[in-house]
Amino acid sequence: MAKALTAARRYRCYYTPRDKLGHLSQSDTGYLPFVQLRAANAEDAQVAAIHVTGCPVADVVRLEHAS
């Protein structure tokens, strides 16, 4: 039986970019780039961010919406 996907929450995933040779590269500004995506939980968001960016994820933050 397939697992039902529920992407109800938004997450921002900060990652460490790689240079052209594939080595981890520090940002000149000190800020990490990020991707935003929807996932069921933080662990799923981290896995998806790694898949999308191909880079190690440093932090995952759940984004709350104002009501």
mmCIF file of C-alpha atoms in Angstrom:
data_model
loop_
_atom_site.group_PDB
_atom_site.id
_atom_site.type_symbol
_atom_site.label_atom_id
_atom_site.label_comp_id
_atom_site.label_asym_id
_atom_site.label_seq_id
_atom_site.Cartn_x
_atom_site.Cartn_y
_atom_site.Cartn_z
ATOM 1 C CA MET A 1 0.000 0.000 0.000
ATOM 2 C CA ALA A 2 1.394 3.398 -0.965
ATOM 3 C CA LYS A 3 1.970 6.068 1.656
ATOM 4 C CA ALA A 4 -0.406 9.009 1.238
ATOM 5 C CA LEU A 5 1.390 12.293 0.693
ATOM 6 C CA THR A 6 0.208 15.227 2.759
ATOM 7 C CA ALA A 7 2.168 18.377 2.059
ATOM 8 C CA ALA A 8 0.211 20.643 4.362
ATOM 9 C CA ARG A 9 3.073 22.593 5.942
ATOM 10 C CA ARG A 10 5.600 25.008 4.452
ATOM 11 C CA TYR A 11 9.293 24.763 5.299
ATOM 12 C CA ARG A 12 12.380 26.819 4.532
ATOM 13 C CA CYS A 13 15.513 24.691 4.192
ATOM 14 C CA TYR A 14 18.914 26.386 4.415
ATOM 15 C CA TYR A 15 21.726 24.542 2.655
ATOM 16 C CA THR A 16 25.489 24.792 2.164
ATOM 17 C CA PRO A 17 26.195 25.284 -1.555
ATOM 18 C CA ARG A 18 28.867 23.483 -3.542
ATOM 19 C CA ASP A 19 31.410 24.992 -5.939
ATOM 20 C CA LYS A 20 31.973 23.822 -9.520
ATOM 21 C CA LEU A 21 34.192 20.972 -8.314
ATOM 22 C CA GLY A 22 31.606 19.725 -5.816
ATOM 23 C CA HIS A 23 33.351 20.995 -2.693
ATOM 24 C CA LEU A 24 31.322 22.731 0.003
ATOM 25 C CA SER A 25 31.563 26.489 -0.431
ATOM 26 C CA GLN A 26 31.049 29.129 2.237
ATOM 27 C CA SER A 27 28.989 32.186 1.345
ATOM 28 C CA ASP A 28 30.812 35.518 1.014
ATOM 29 C CA THR A 29 27.944 37.278 2.779
ATOM 30 C CA GLY A 30 27.640 34.825 5.641
ATOM 31 C CA TYR A 31 24.052 33.937 4.739
ATOM 32 C CA LEU A 32 23.072 30.474 3.591
ATOM 33 C CA PRO A 33 20.867 30.095 0.521
ATOM 34 C CA PHE A 34 17.516 28.362 1.005
ATOM 35 C CA VAL A 35 14.671 26.612 -0.760
ATOM 36 C CA GLN A 36 11.046 26.732 0.334
ATOM 37 C CA LEU A 37 8.792 23.747 -0.105
ATOM 38 C CA ARG A 38 5.780 21.942 1.272
ATOM 39 C CA ALA A 39 6.103 18.703 3.202
ATOM 40 C CA ALA A 40 4.297 16.648 5.821
ATOM 41 C CA ASN A 41 7.047 17.194 8.416
ATOM 42 C CA ALA A 42 10.559 18.608 8.856
ATOM 43 C CA GLU A 43 12.274 15.310 8.093
ATOM 44 C CA ASP A 44 10.454 14.981 4.765
ATOM 45 C CA ALA A 45 11.307 18.615 4.003
ATOM 46 C CA GLN A 46 14.997 17.962 4.666
ATOM 47 C CA VAL A 47 15.028 14.904 2.402
ATOM 48 C CA ALA A 48 13.257 16.845 -0.360
ATOM 49 C CA ALA A 49 15.680 19.794 -0.034
ATOM 50 C CA ILE A 50 18.683 17.489 -0.320
ATOM 51 C CA HIS A 51 17.121 15.925 -3.414
ATOM 52 C CA VAL A 52 16.380 19.319 -5.010
ATOM 53 C CA THR A 53 19.682 21.064 -4.209
ATOM 54 C CA GLY A 54 22.157 18.172 -4.093
ATOM 55 C CA CYS A 55 23.709 19.886 -1.074
ATOM 56 C CA PRO A 56 23.758 19.210 2.661
ATOM 57 C CA VAL A 57 20.941 20.928 4.552
ATOM 58 C CA ALA A 58 22.049 22.974 7.554
ATOM 59 C CA ASP A 59 18.655 23.920 8.992
ATOM 60 C CA VAL A 60 14.931 23.353 8.433
ATOM 61 C CA VAL A 61 12.437 25.954 9.646
ATOM 62 C CA ARG A 62 8.663 25.537 9.609
ATOM 63 C CA LEU A 63 6.927 28.655 8.302
ATOM 64 C CA GLU A 64 3.748 29.681 10.065
ATOM 65 C CA HIS A 65 1.113 31.726 8.317
ATOM 66 C CA ALA A 66 -0.562 34.670 9.958
ATOM 67 C CA SER A 67 -4.290 34.357 10.391
#
